[in-house]
N, CA, C and O atoms as a Tripos MOL2 file, in Angstrom:
@<TRIPOS>MOLECULE
protein
  292   291    73     0     0
PROTEIN
NO_CHARGES

@<TRIPOS>ATOM
      1 N           8.8620   -6.3460   -3.2490 N.3       1 ALA1
      2 CA         10.1160   -6.6290   -2.8440 C.3       1 ALA1
      3 C          10.3550   -8.4220   -2.5060 C.2       1 ALA1
      4 O           9.5080   -9.2560   -2.1850 O.2       1 ALA1
      5 N          11.2490   -8.5180   -2.6380 N.am      2 ALA2
      6 CA         11.6130  -10.0940   -2.3280 C.3       2 ALA2
      7 C          11.1180  -10.6070   -0.9260 C.2       2 ALA2
      8 O          11.4850   -9.9560    0.0520 O.2       2 ALA2
      9 N          10.4740  -11.4980   -0.7670 N.am      3 GLY3
     10 CA          9.9640  -12.0240    0.3170 C.3       3 GLY3
     11 C           8.8840  -11.2400    1.0300 C.2       3 GLY3
     12 O           8.3230  -11.7380    2.0070 O.2       3 GLY3
     13 N           8.5180   -9.8510    0.5160 N.am      4 GLY4
     14 CA          7.3020   -9.3520    0.9330 C.3       4 GLY4
     15 C           6.0010   -9.7460    0.3430 C.2       4 GLY4
     16 O           5.8780  -10.3120   -0.7430 O.2       4 GLY4
     17 N           4.9830   -9.3820    1.1870 N.am      5 ARG5
     18 CA          3.8460   -9.8460    0.8500 C.3       5 ARG5
     19 C           2.6210   -8.4130    0.9270 C.2       5 ARG5
     20 O           2.6350   -7.5390    1.7930 O.2       5 ARG5
     21 N           1.7260   -8.5060   -0.1260 N.am      6 THR6
     22 CA          0.8950   -7.5210   -0.1640 C.3       6 THR6
     23 C          -0.6350   -8.0450   -0.2630 C.2       6 THR6
     24 O          -0.9950   -8.5980   -1.3030 O.2       6 THR6
     25 N          -1.6420   -7.8520    0.9400 N.am      7 ARG7
     26 CA         -2.9200   -8.3560    1.0690 C.3       7 ARG7
     27 C          -3.7720   -7.0480    0.4750 C.2       7 ARG7
     28 O          -3.7380   -5.8850    0.8780 O.2       7 ARG7
     29 N          -4.4920   -7.5830   -0.5390 N.am      8 ILE8
     30 CA         -5.6520   -6.3490   -0.7120 C.3       8 ILE8
     31 C          -6.9610   -6.5700   -0.3440 C.2       8 ILE8
     32 O          -7.6900   -7.4460   -0.8080 O.2       8 ILE8
     33 N          -7.2700   -5.6930    0.5680 N.am      9 ILE9
     34 CA         -8.2960   -5.6790    1.3560 C.3       9 ILE9
     35 C          -9.4070   -4.8820    0.6650 C.2       9 ILE9
     36 O         -10.4590   -5.4880    0.4600 O.2       9 ILE9
     37 N          -9.3110   -3.5580    0.2660 N.am     10 ALA10
     38 CA        -10.2060   -2.9660   -0.8240 C.3      10 ALA10
     39 C          -9.7560   -2.4700   -1.8360 C.2      10 ALA10
     40 O          -8.5610   -2.1770   -1.8100 O.2      10 ALA10
     41 N         -10.3270   -2.2720   -2.7440 N.am     11 GLY11
     42 CA         -9.8210   -1.6170   -4.0800 C.3      11 GLY11
     43 C          -9.1150   -2.3240   -5.1820 C.2      11 GLY11
     44 O          -9.3700   -3.5220   -5.3070 O.2      11 GLY11
     45 N          -8.4730   -1.9080   -5.8030 N.am     12 ARG12
     46 CA         -7.7130   -2.9930   -7.2720 C.3      12 ARG12
     47 C          -6.2430   -2.1450   -7.3060 C.2      12 ARG12
     48 O          -5.9730   -0.9560   -7.1380 O.2      12 ARG12
     49 N          -5.5220   -3.2130   -7.5730 N.am     13 ILE13
     50 CA         -4.3350   -2.5950   -7.9840 C.3      13 ILE13
     51 C          -3.8490   -3.7490   -9.1230 C.2      13 ILE13
     52 O          -4.2740   -4.9020   -9.1860 O.2      13 ILE13
     53 N          -2.8680   -3.1380   -9.9810 N.am     14 THR14
     54 CA         -2.4350   -3.7670  -11.1040 C.3      14 THR14
     55 C          -0.5530   -3.9280  -11.0180 C.2      14 THR14
     56 O           0.1860   -2.9480  -11.1160 O.2      14 THR14
     57 N          -0.1540   -5.0680  -10.8610 N.am     15 VAL15
     58 CA          1.3130   -5.3790  -10.8030 C.3      15 VAL15
     59 C           1.8490   -6.1690  -11.9320 C.2      15 VAL15
     60 O           1.2530   -7.2010  -12.2390 O.2      15 VAL15
     61 N           2.8620   -5.8200  -12.5610 N.am     16 ASN16
     62 CA          3.1860   -6.6010  -13.5580 C.3      16 ASN16
     63 C           2.0730   -7.0560  -14.8580 C.2      16 ASN16
     64 O           2.1050   -8.1680  -15.3850 O.2      16 ASN16
     65 N           1.0940   -5.9490  -15.2450 N.am     17 GLY17
     66 CA         -0.0840   -6.3550  -15.9640 C.3      17 GLY17
     67 C          -1.1290   -7.0670  -15.3210 C.2      17 GLY17
     68 O          -2.1440   -7.3690  -15.9490 O.2      17 GLY17
     69 N          -0.9440   -7.4250  -13.8840 N.am     18 ALA18
     70 CA         -1.9940   -8.3670  -13.4540 C.3      18 ALA18
     71 C          -2.8250   -7.7750  -12.6400 C.2      18 ALA18
     72 O          -2.3660   -7.5970  -11.5120 O.2      18 ALA18
     73 N          -4.1490   -7.3190  -12.8680 N.am     19 SER19
     74 CA         -5.2420   -6.6980  -12.1400 C.3      19 SER19
     75 C          -5.6630   -7.3010  -11.0940 C.2      19 SER19
     76 O          -6.2550   -8.3180  -11.4530 O.2      19 SER19
     77 N          -5.6550   -7.1200   -9.2850 N.am     20 THR20
     78 CA         -6.3310   -7.9330   -8.5760 C.3      20 THR20
     79 C          -7.0600   -7.0630   -8.1070 C.2      20 THR20
     80 O          -6.6680   -5.8990   -8.1900 O.2      20 THR20
     81 N          -8.3260   -7.3490   -7.4800 N.am     21 ALA21
     82 CA         -9.3120   -6.7790   -6.5560 C.3      21 ALA21
     83 C          -9.3680   -7.3510   -5.0330 C.2      21 ALA21
     84 O          -9.0360   -8.5080   -4.7720 O.2      21 ALA21
     85 N          -9.7140   -6.6420   -4.2870 N.am     22 GLY22
     86 CA         -9.8210   -7.0450   -2.9090 C.3      22 GLY22
     87 C         -11.2870   -7.4440   -2.5990 C.2      22 GLY22
     88 O         -12.1820   -7.2750   -3.4270 O.2      22 GLY22
     89 N         -11.4650   -7.9050   -1.5440 N.am     23 VAL23
     90 CA        -12.7000   -8.8620   -1.3640 C.3      23 VAL23
     91 C         -14.0420   -7.6770   -0.8670 C.2      23 VAL23
     92 O         -15.2510   -7.9090   -0.8300 O.2      23 VAL23
     93 N         -13.4710   -6.6650   -0.6000 N.am     24 ILE24
     94 CA        -14.3370   -5.5500   -0.4560 C.3      24 ILE24
     95 C         -14.9060   -4.7970   -1.5480 C.2      24 ILE24
     96 O         -14.2170   -3.8840   -2.0020 O.2      24 ILE24
     97 N         -15.9860   -5.0100   -2.0230 N.am     25 THR25
     98 CA        -16.2810   -4.2590   -3.5550 C.3      25 THR25
     99 C         -17.8520   -3.5590   -3.4110 C.2      25 THR25
    100 O         -18.5990   -3.7160   -2.4460 O.2      25 THR25
    101 N         -18.0990   -2.8540   -4.4770 N.am     26 GLY26
    102 CA        -19.3690   -2.0990   -4.3830 C.3      26 GLY26
    103 C         -19.3150   -1.0310   -3.6100 C.2      26 GLY26
    104 O         -20.4110   -0.7860   -3.1060 O.2      26 GLY26
    105 N         -18.5820   -0.3920   -3.3540 N.am     27 LEU27
    106 CA        -18.5230    0.8850   -2.4630 C.3      27 LEU27
    107 C         -19.2050    2.0450   -3.3720 C.2      27 LEU27
    108 O         -19.3450    1.8690   -4.5830 O.2      27 LEU27
    109 N         -19.5750    3.1080   -2.8010 N.am     28 THR28
    110 CA        -19.7850    4.2800   -3.8330 C.3      28 THR28
    111 C         -18.5360    5.0870   -3.6900 C.2      28 THR28
    112 O         -18.4940    6.1520   -4.3060 O.2      28 THR28
    113 N         -17.5020    4.7220   -2.9550 N.am     29 THR29
    114 CA        -16.4080    5.6350   -2.9020 C.3      29 THR29
    115 C         -15.1890    4.5990   -3.7430 C.2      29 THR29
    116 O         -15.4440    3.4690   -4.1580 O.2      29 THR29
    117 N         -14.0150    5.2030   -3.8490 N.am     30 ASP30
    118 CA        -12.9390    4.4930   -4.6820 C.3      30 ASP30
    119 C         -11.8650    4.3280   -3.3840 C.2      30 ASP30
    120 O         -10.9050    5.0940   -3.3000 O.2      30 ASP30
    121 N         -12.0810    3.3640   -2.4710 N.am     31 PRO31
    122 CA        -10.6510    3.3200   -1.7220 C.3      31 PRO31
    123 C          -9.8300    1.9330   -2.1080 C.2      31 PRO31
    124 O         -10.2540    0.9300   -2.6800 O.2      31 PRO31
    125 N          -8.4900    2.2290   -1.5890 N.am     32 LEU32
    126 CA         -7.5670    1.4970   -1.8120 C.3      32 LEU32
    127 C          -7.0440    1.1650   -0.4700 C.2      32 LEU32
    128 O          -6.6270    2.0190    0.3120 O.2      32 LEU32
    129 N          -7.0840   -0.2020   -0.2120 N.am     33 TYR33
    130 CA         -6.8900   -0.5050    1.4490 C.3      33 TYR33
    131 C          -5.6300   -1.9580    1.1660 C.2      33 TYR33
    132 O          -5.9620   -2.9710    0.5520 O.2      33 TYR33
    133 N          -4.6390   -1.8120    1.5800 N.am     34 LEU34
    134 CA         -3.6610   -2.6570    1.3200 C.3      34 LEU34
    135 C          -2.9850   -2.9380    2.9270 C.2      34 LEU34
    136 O          -2.9300   -2.1400    3.8620 O.2      34 LEU34
    137 N          -2.4670   -4.4810    2.8580 N.am     35 ASP35
    138 CA         -2.0000   -4.8890    4.1250 C.3      35 ASP35
    139 C          -0.7850   -5.0200    3.5200 C.2      35 ASP35
    140 O          -0.8830   -5.8230    2.5920 O.2      35 ASP35
    141 N           0.4250   -4.5410    3.6510 N.am     36 VAL36
    142 CA          1.8020   -4.8160    3.1970 C.3      36 VAL36
    143 C           2.6400   -5.1530    4.3530 C.2      36 VAL36
    144 O           2.5760   -4.5640    5.4320 O.2      36 VAL36
    145 N           3.6770   -6.4330    3.9970 N.am     37 ALA37
    146 CA          4.5590   -6.9770    5.2360 C.3      37 ALA37
    147 C           5.7380   -6.6680    4.0770 C.2      37 ALA37
    148 O           5.5710   -6.6220    2.8580 O.2      37 ALA37
    149 N           7.0350   -6.4630    4.8660 N.am     38 LEU38
    150 CA          8.2960   -6.1900    3.8090 C.3      38 LEU38
    151 C           9.0980   -6.5050    4.8330 C.2      38 LEU38
    152 O           8.9640   -6.1580    6.0070 O.2      38 LEU38
    153 N          10.2590   -7.4290    4.1770 N.am     39 PRO39
    154 CA         11.4980   -7.5010    5.1590 C.3      39 PRO39
    155 C          12.3310   -6.4240    5.3300 C.2      39 PRO39
    156 O          12.4000   -5.5480    4.4680 O.2      39 PRO39
    157 N          13.0310   -6.3850    6.4390 N.am     40 GLU40
    158 CA         14.0350   -5.0660    6.5150 C.3      40 GLU40
    159 C          14.6280   -4.5430    5.3850 C.2      40 GLU40
    160 O          15.0580   -5.3660    4.5760 O.2      40 GLU40
    161 N          14.7550   -3.3600    5.1340 N.am     41 GLY41
    162 CA         15.6370   -2.6830    4.1570 C.3      41 GLY41
    163 C          14.4410   -3.0710    2.7180 C.2      41 GLY41
    164 O          14.9170   -2.6050    1.6830 O.2      41 GLY41
    165 N          13.4380   -3.5940    2.5360 N.am     42 ALA42
    166 CA         12.6740   -3.8910    1.5990 C.3      42 ALA42
    167 C          11.8700   -2.3320    1.0410 C.2      42 ALA42
    168 O          11.5820   -1.5670    1.9610 O.2      42 ALA42
    169 N          11.5610   -1.9250   -0.2120 N.am     43 VAL43
    170 CA         10.7770   -0.8330   -0.6010 C.3      43 VAL43
    171 C           9.6880   -1.1930   -0.9190 C.2      43 VAL43
    172 O           9.6380   -2.2810   -1.4930 O.2      43 VAL43
    173 N           8.4810   -0.4970   -0.7000 N.am     44 PHE44
    174 CA          7.2670   -0.8040   -1.4050 C.3      44 PHE44
    175 C           6.5670    0.9310   -1.9920 C.2      44 PHE44
    176 O           6.3680    1.9470   -1.3250 O.2      44 PHE44
    177 N           6.3750    0.6960   -3.2850 N.am     45 GLU45
    178 CA          6.1080    1.6940   -4.1090 C.3      45 GLU45
    179 C           4.8070    1.6810   -4.5170 C.2      45 GLU45
    180 O           4.3810    0.5900   -4.8960 O.2      45 GLU45
    181 N           3.9650    2.7420   -4.5410 N.am     46 HIS46
    182 CA          2.4440    2.4250   -5.2750 C.3      46 HIS46
    183 C           2.1570    3.8350   -5.5760 C.2      46 HIS46
    184 O           2.4330    4.7540   -4.8060 O.2      46 HIS46
    185 N           1.6290    3.9660   -6.6560 N.am     47 ASP47
    186 CA          1.3510    5.4630   -6.9960 C.3      47 ASP47
    187 C          -0.1620    5.8810   -6.8410 C.2      47 ASP47
    188 O          -0.9870    5.1930   -7.4410 O.2      47 ASP47
    189 N          -0.5400    6.8120   -6.1860 N.am     48 ILE48
    190 CA         -1.5160    7.4920   -5.6320 C.3      48 ILE48
    191 C          -2.0160    8.5950   -6.7710 C.2      48 ILE48
    192 O          -1.1220    9.3300   -7.1920 O.2      48 ILE48
    193 N          -3.1140    8.7540   -7.2180 N.am     49 GLY49
    194 CA         -3.6600    9.6780   -7.7670 C.3      49 GLY49
    195 C          -3.7480   11.2010   -7.3290 C.2      49 GLY49
    196 O          -4.2470   11.3910   -6.2200 O.2      49 GLY49
    197 N          -3.3270   12.3280   -8.0580 N.am     50 ALA50
    198 CA         -3.3080   13.3440   -7.6910 C.3      50 ALA50
    199 C          -4.4740   13.9140   -6.9360 C.2      50 ALA50
    200 O          -4.2890   14.8390   -6.1450 O.2      50 ALA50
    201 N          -5.5820   13.4420   -7.1260 N.am     51 ASP51
    202 CA         -6.9210   13.7780   -6.2520 C.3      51 ASP51
    203 C          -7.3120   12.8600   -5.3310 C.2      51 ASP51
    204 O          -8.4700   12.6900   -4.9480 O.2      51 ASP51
    205 N          -6.2530   12.2100   -4.9420 N.am     52 TYR52
    206 CA         -6.5930   10.9930   -3.8570 C.3      52 TYR52
    207 C          -6.0120   11.5710   -2.5960 C.2      52 TYR52
    208 O          -5.3450   12.5950   -2.7370 O.2      52 TYR52
    209 N          -6.1490   11.1090   -1.4590 N.am     53 SER53
    210 CA         -5.6710   11.0340    0.0820 C.3      53 SER53
    211 C          -4.9650    9.7840    0.1440 C.2      53 SER53
    212 O          -5.2620    8.7650   -0.4790 O.2      53 SER53
    213 N          -3.8250    9.9690    1.0950 N.am     54 ALA54
    214 CA         -3.3430    8.6670    1.7200 C.3      54 ALA54
    215 C          -2.8340    8.6160    2.8990 C.2      54 ALA54
    216 O          -2.1780    9.5180    3.4190 O.2      54 ALA54
    217 N          -3.1390    7.4280    3.4450 N.am     55 PHE55
    218 CA         -2.8870    7.3960    5.0860 C.3      55 PHE55
    219 C          -1.9930    6.2570    5.0620 C.2      55 PHE55
    220 O          -2.1380    5.3240    4.2710 O.2      55 PHE55
    221 N          -0.8270    6.3460    6.1510 N.am     56 LEU56
    222 CA         -0.0540    5.1080    6.2630 C.3      56 LEU56
    223 C          -0.0820    4.8020    7.7160 C.2      56 LEU56
    224 O           0.0540    5.7000    8.5470 O.2      56 LEU56
    225 N          -0.2640    3.4920    8.0640 N.am     57 TYR57
    226 CA         -0.0060    3.3060    9.3670 C.3      57 TYR57
    227 C           0.9500    2.1980    9.8200 C.2      57 TYR57
    228 O           0.7700    1.0210    9.5080 O.2      57 TYR57
    229 N           1.9990    2.6350   10.5860 N.am     58 LEU58
    230 CA          3.0810    1.4770   10.7530 C.3      58 LEU58
    231 C           2.7650    1.0120   12.3160 C.2      58 LEU58
    232 O           2.8330    1.6320   13.3770 O.2      58 LEU58
    233 N           2.3910   -0.3480   11.9900 N.am     59 TYR59
    234 CA          2.3450   -0.8210   13.4070 C.3      59 TYR59
    235 C           3.2430   -2.0330   13.8910 C.2      59 TYR59
    236 O           2.9510   -2.7520   14.8480 O.2      59 TYR59
    237 N           4.4300   -2.1710   13.0650 N.am     60 GLU60
    238 CA          5.4520   -2.6230   13.3780 C.3      60 GLU60
    239 C           6.9240   -2.4120   12.5980 C.2      60 GLU60
    240 O           6.8070   -2.2350   11.3850 O.2      60 GLU60
    241 N           8.1360   -2.4070   13.0660 N.am     61 GLY61
    242 CA          9.1420   -1.9860   12.4730 C.3      61 GLY61
    243 C           9.5000   -0.5380   12.9440 C.2      61 GLY61
    244 O           9.4570   -0.1070   14.0960 O.2      61 GLY61
    245 N           9.9280    0.2340   11.5980 N.am     62 ARG62
    246 CA         10.6840    1.3620   11.8770 C.3      62 ARG62
    247 C          11.0090    2.1890   10.5100 C.2      62 ARG62
    248 O          10.9420    1.6880    9.3880 O.2      62 ARG62
    249 N          11.2990    3.2700   10.7340 N.am     63 ASP63
    250 CA         11.8900    4.2170    9.8020 C.3      63 ASP63
    251 C          11.2590    4.0710    8.7000 C.2      63 ASP63
    252 O          11.6500    3.3500    7.7810 O.2      63 ASP63
    253 N           9.6840    5.0970    8.6940 N.am     64 ILE64
    254 CA          9.2040    5.3240    7.5320 C.3      64 ILE64
    255 C           9.6220    6.6870    6.8210 C.2      64 ILE64
    256 O           9.6970    7.6680    7.5600 O.2      64 ILE64
    257 N           9.8490    6.8240    5.7230 N.am     65 ARG65
    258 CA         10.3400    8.0920    5.1580 C.3      65 ARG65
    259 C           9.4440    8.5120    3.9520 C.2      65 ARG65
    260 O           8.9790    7.7450    3.1090 O.2      65 ARG65
    261 N           9.3010    9.7150    4.0100 N.am     66 HIS66
    262 CA          8.3060   10.0450    2.7240 C.3      66 HIS66
    263 C           9.1520   11.0920    1.7800 C.2      66 HIS66
    264 O           9.2310   12.2880    2.0580 O.2      66 HIS66
    265 N           9.6520   10.6150    0.8610 N.am     67 THR67
    266 CA         10.4370   11.9820    0.1090 C.3      67 THR67
    267 C           9.6290   12.0620   -1.0320 C.2      67 THR67
    268 O           9.4730   11.1720   -1.8680 O.2      67 THR67
    269 N           9.1200   13.1820   -1.0190 N.am     68 GLY68
    270 CA          8.5040   13.8480   -2.5380 C.3      68 GLY68
    271 C           7.4390   12.7400   -2.5910 C.2      68 GLY68
    272 O           6.7760   12.5660   -1.5680 O.2      68 GLY68
    273 N           7.2450   12.1130   -3.4710 N.am     69 LYS69
    274 CA          6.4640   11.1820   -4.1460 C.3      69 LYS69
    275 C           6.4070    9.8580   -3.2210 C.2      69 LYS69
    276 O           5.3720    9.1950   -3.2920 O.2      69 LYS69
    277 N           7.4190    9.4300   -2.3750 N.am     70 ASN70
    278 CA          7.4350    8.1790   -2.0710 C.3      70 ASN70
    279 C           7.8160    8.2330   -0.5400 C.2      70 ASN70
    280 O           8.4840    9.1160    0.0000 O.2      70 ASN70
    281 N           7.1270    6.8450    0.1980 N.am     71 ALA71
    282 CA          7.3080    6.5140    1.4990 C.3      71 ALA71
    283 C           8.2460    5.6870    1.2760 C.2      71 ALA71
    284 O           8.5110    5.3510    0.1220 O.2      71 ALA71
    285 N           8.9280    5.2010    2.3530 N.am     72 GLN72
    286 CA         10.0120    4.0110    2.4980 C.3      72 GLN72
    287 C          10.0490    3.4000    3.9790 C.2      72 GLN72
    288 O           9.9520    4.0310    5.0310 O.2      72 GLN72
    289 N          10.2100    2.0520    3.8100 N.am     73 ALA73
    290 CA          9.9550    1.7410    5.0860 C.3      73 ALA73
    291 C          11.2530    1.0110    5.3400 C.2      73 ALA73
    292 O          11.4790    0.5200    6.4460 O.2      73 ALA73
@<TRIPOS>BOND
     1     1     2 1
     2     2     3 1
     3     3     4 2
     4     3     5 am
     5     5     6 1
     6     6     7 1
     7     7     8 2
     8     7     9 am
     9     9    10 1
    10    10    11 1
    11    11    12 2
    12    11    13 am
    13    13    14 1
    14    14    15 1
    15    15    16 2
    16    15    17 am
    17    17    18 1
    18    18    19 1
    19    19    20 2
    20    19    21 am
    21    21    22 1
    22    22    23 1
    23    23    24 2
    24    23    25 am
    25    25    26 1
    26    26    27 1
    27    27    28 2
    28    27    29 am
    29    29    30 1
    30    30    31 1
    31    31    32 2
    32    31    33 am
    33    33    34 1
    34    34    35 1
    35    35    36 2
    36    35    37 am
    37    37    38 1
    38    38    39 1
    39    39    40 2
    40    39    41 am
    41    41    42 1
    42    42    43 1
    43    43    44 2
    44    43    45 am
    45    45    46 1
    46    46    47 1
    47    47    48 2
    48    47    49 am
    49    49    50 1
    50    50    51 1
    51    51    52 2
    52    51    53 am
    53    53    54 1
    54    54    55 1
    55    55    56 2
    56    55    57 am
    57    57    58 1
    58    58    59 1
    59    59    60 2
    60    59    61 am
    61    61    62 1
    62    62    63 1
    63    63    64 2
    64    63    65 am
    65    65    66 1
    66    66    67 1
    67    67    68 2
    68    67    69 am
    69    69    70 1
    70    70    71 1
    71    71    72 2
    72    71    73 am
    73    73    74 1
    74    74    75 1
    75    75    76 2
    76    75    77 am
    77    77    78 1
    78    78    79 1
    79    79    80 2
    80    79    81 am
    81    81    82 1
    82    82    83 1
    83    83    84 2
    84    83    85 am
    85    85    86 1
    86    86    87 1
    87    87    88 2
    88    87    89 am
    89    89    90 1
    90    90    91 1
    91    91    92 2
    92    91    93 am
    93    93    94 1
    94    94    95 1
    95    95    96 2
    96    95    97 am
    97    97    98 1
    98    98    99 1
    99    99   100 2
   100    99   101 am
   101   101   102 1
   102   102   103 1
   103   103   104 2
   104   103   105 am
   105   105   106 1
   106   106   107 1
   107   107   108 2
   108   107   109 am
   109   109   110 1
   110   110   111 1
   111   111   112 2
   112   111   113 am
   113   113   114 1
   114   114   115 1
   115   115   116 2
   116   115   117 am
   117   117   118 1
   118   118   119 1
   119   119   120 2
   120   119   121 am
   121   121   122 1
   122   122   123 1
   123   123   124 2
   124   123   125 am
   125   125   126 1
   126   126   127 1
   127   127   128 2
   128   127   129 am
   129   129   130 1
   130   130   131 1
   131   131   132 2
   132   131   133 am
   133   133   134 1
   134   134   135 1
   135   135   136 2
   136   135   137 am
   137   137   138 1
   138   138   139 1
   139   139   140 2
   140   139   141 am
   141   141   142 1
   142   142   143 1
   143   143   144 2
   144   143   145 am
   145   145   146 1
   146   146   147 1
   147   147   148 2
   148   147   149 am
   149   149   150 1
   150   150   151 1
   151   151   152 2
   152   151   153 am
   153   153   154 1
   154   154   155 1
   155   155   156 2
   156   155   157 am
   157   157   158 1
   158   158   159 1
   159   159   160 2
   160   159   161 am
   161   161   162 1
   162   162   163 1
   163   163   164 2
   164   163   165 am
   165   165   166 1
   166   166   167 1
   167   167   168 2
   168   167   169 am
   169   169   170 1
   170   170   171 1
   171   171   172 2
   172   171   173 am
   173   173   174 1
   174   174   175 1
   175   175   176 2
   176   175   177 am
   177   177   178 1
   178   178   179 1
   179   179   180 2
   180   179   181 am
   181   181   182 1
   182   182   183 1
   183   183   184 2
   184   183   185 am
   185   185   186 1
   186   186   187 1
   187   187   188 2
   188   187   189 am
   189   189   190 1
   190   190   191 1
   191   191   192 2
   192   191   193 am
   193   193   194 1
   194   194   195 1
   195   195   196 2
   196   195   197 am
   197   197   198 1
   198   198   199 1
   199   199   200 2
   200   199   201 am
   201   201   202 1
   202   202   203 1
   203   203   204 2
   204   203   205 am
   205   205   206 1
   206   206   207 1
   207   207   208 2
   208   207   209 am
   209   209   210 1
   210   210   211 1
   211   211   212 2
   212   211   213 am
   213   213   214 1
   214   214   215 1
   215   215   216 2
   216   215   217 am
   217   217   218 1
   218   218   219 1
   219   219   220 2
   220   219   221 am
   221   221   222 1
   222   222   223 1
   223   223   224 2
   224   223   225 am
   225   225   226 1
   226   226   227 1
   227   227   228 2
   228   227   229 am
   229   229   230 1
   230   230   231 1
   231   231   232 2
   232   231   233 am
   233   233   234 1
   234   234   235 1
   235   235   236 2
   236   235   237 am
   237   237   238 1
   238   238   239 1
   239   239   240 2
   240   239   241 am
   241   241   242 1
   242   242   243 1
   243   243   244 2
   244   243   245 am
   245   245   246 1
   246   246   247 1
   247   247   248 2
   248   247   249 am
   249   249   250 1
   250   250   251 1
   251   251   252 2
   252   251   253 am
   253   253   254 1
   254   254   255 1
   255   255   256 2
   256   255   257 am
   257   257   258 1
   258   258   259 1
   259   259   260 2
   260   259   261 am
   261   261   262 1
   262   262   263 1
   263   263   264 2
   264   263   265 am
   265   265   266 1
   266   266   267 1
   267   267   268 2
   268   267   269 am
   269   269   270 1
   270   270   271 1
   271   271   272 2
   272   271   273 am
   273   273   274 1
   274   274   275 1
   275   275   276 2
   276   275   277 am
   277   277   278 1
   278   278   279 1
   279   279   280 2
   280   279   281 am
   281   281   282 1
   282   282   283 1
   283   283   284 2
   284   283   285 am
   285   285   286 1
   286   286   287 1
   287   287   288 2
   288   287   289 am
   289   289   290 1
   290   290   291 1
   291   291   292 2
@<TRIPOS>SUBSTRUCTURE
     1 ALA1         2 RESIDUE 1 A ALA
     2 ALA2         6 RESIDUE 1 A ALA
     3 GLY3        10 RESIDUE 1 A GLY
     4 GLY4        14 RESIDUE 1 A GLY
     5 ARG5        18 RESIDUE 1 A ARG
     6 THR6        22 RESIDUE 1 A THR
     7 ARG7        26 RESIDUE 1 A ARG
     8 ILE8        30 RESIDUE 1 A ILE
     9 ILE9        34 RESIDUE 1 A ILE
    10 ALA10       38 RESIDUE 1 A ALA
    11 GLY11       42 RESIDUE 1 A GLY
    12 ARG12       46 RESIDUE 1 A ARG
    13 ILE13       50 RESIDUE 1 A ILE
    14 THR14       54 RESIDUE 1 A THR
    15 VAL15       58 RESIDUE 1 A VAL
    16 ASN16       62 RESIDUE 1 A ASN
    17 GLY17       66 RESIDUE 1 A GLY
    18 ALA18       70 RESIDUE 1 A ALA
    19 SER19       74 RESIDUE 1 A SER
    20 THR20       78 RESIDUE 1 A THR
    21 ALA21       82 RESIDUE 1 A ALA
    22 GLY22       86 RESIDUE 1 A GLY
    23 VAL23       90 RESIDUE 1 A VAL
    24 ILE24       94 RESIDUE 1 A ILE
    25 THR25       98 RESIDUE 1 A THR
    26 GLY26      102 RESIDUE 1 A GLY
    27 LEU27      106 RESIDUE 1 A LEU
    28 THR28      110 RESIDUE 1 A THR
    29 THR29      114 RESIDUE 1 A THR
    30 ASP30      118 RESIDUE 1 A ASP
    31 PRO31      122 RESIDUE 1 A PRO
    32 LEU32      126 RESIDUE 1 A LEU
    33 TYR33      130 RESIDUE 1 A TYR
    34 LEU34      134 RESIDUE 1 A LEU
    35 ASP35      138 RESIDUE 1 A ASP
    36 VAL36      142 RESIDUE 1 A VAL
    37 ALA37      146 RESIDUE 1 A ALA
    38 LEU38      150 RESIDUE 1 A LEU
    39 PRO39      154 RESIDUE 1 A PRO
    40 GLU40      158 RESIDUE 1 A GLU
    41 GLY41      162 RESIDUE 1 A GLY
    42 ALA42      166 RESIDUE 1 A ALA
    43 VAL43      170 RESIDUE 1 A VAL
    44 PHE44      174 RESIDUE 1 A PHE
    45 GLU45      178 RESIDUE 1 A GLU
    46 HIS46      182 RESIDUE 1 A HIS
    47 ASP47      186 RESIDUE 1 A ASP
    48 ILE48      190 RESIDUE 1 A ILE
    49 GLY49      194 RESIDUE 1 A GLY
    50 ALA50      198 RESIDUE 1 A ALA
    51 ASP51      202 RESIDUE 1 A ASP
    52 TYR52      206 RESIDUE 1 A TYR
    53 SER53      210 RESIDUE 1 A SER
    54 ALA54      214 RESIDUE 1 A ALA
    55 PHE55      218 RESIDUE 1 A PHE
    56 LEU56      222 RESIDUE 1 A LEU
    57 TYR57      226 RESIDUE 1 A TYR
    58 LEU58      230 RESIDUE 1 A LEU
    59 TYR59      234 RESIDUE 1 A TYR
    60 GLU60      238 RESIDUE 1 A GLU
    61 GLY61      242 RESIDUE 1 A GLY
    62 ARG62      246 RESIDUE 1 A ARG
    63 ASP63      250 RESIDUE 1 A ASP
    64 ILE64      254 RESIDUE 1 A ILE
    65 ARG65      258 RESIDUE 1 A ARG
    66 HIS66      262 RESIDUE 1 A HIS
    67 THR67      266 RESIDUE 1 A THR
    68 GLY68      270 RESIDUE 1 A GLY
    69 LYS69      274 RESIDUE 1 A LYS
    70 ASN70      278 RESIDUE 1 A ASN
    71 ALA71      282 RESIDUE 1 A ALA
    72 GLN72      286 RESIDUE 1 A GLN
    73 ALA73      290 RESIDUE 1 A ALA
C-alpha cells in the first residue's frame, strides 16, 4: 500500500520477487511475525498456507474485515 510499512520480525516473505527475512532466525518452527502499518483505507494482503494458522492483533485503528481468504483494515 502506498505509504504503508511492513517490518519482518520473524520468518521470510517475498514481495515483487525480492525475498526478505526477519531478524529472528534458526527456529525449529516456521513462524511469520509481521508488524504492518497502513494509512487509512489501505489494504494489506498476504497468503497463508492451508496448513498454517494465523493470528491478527489490531492495536490502533478500526474495521478489520475477514472475507473468505482476506482480512482488510
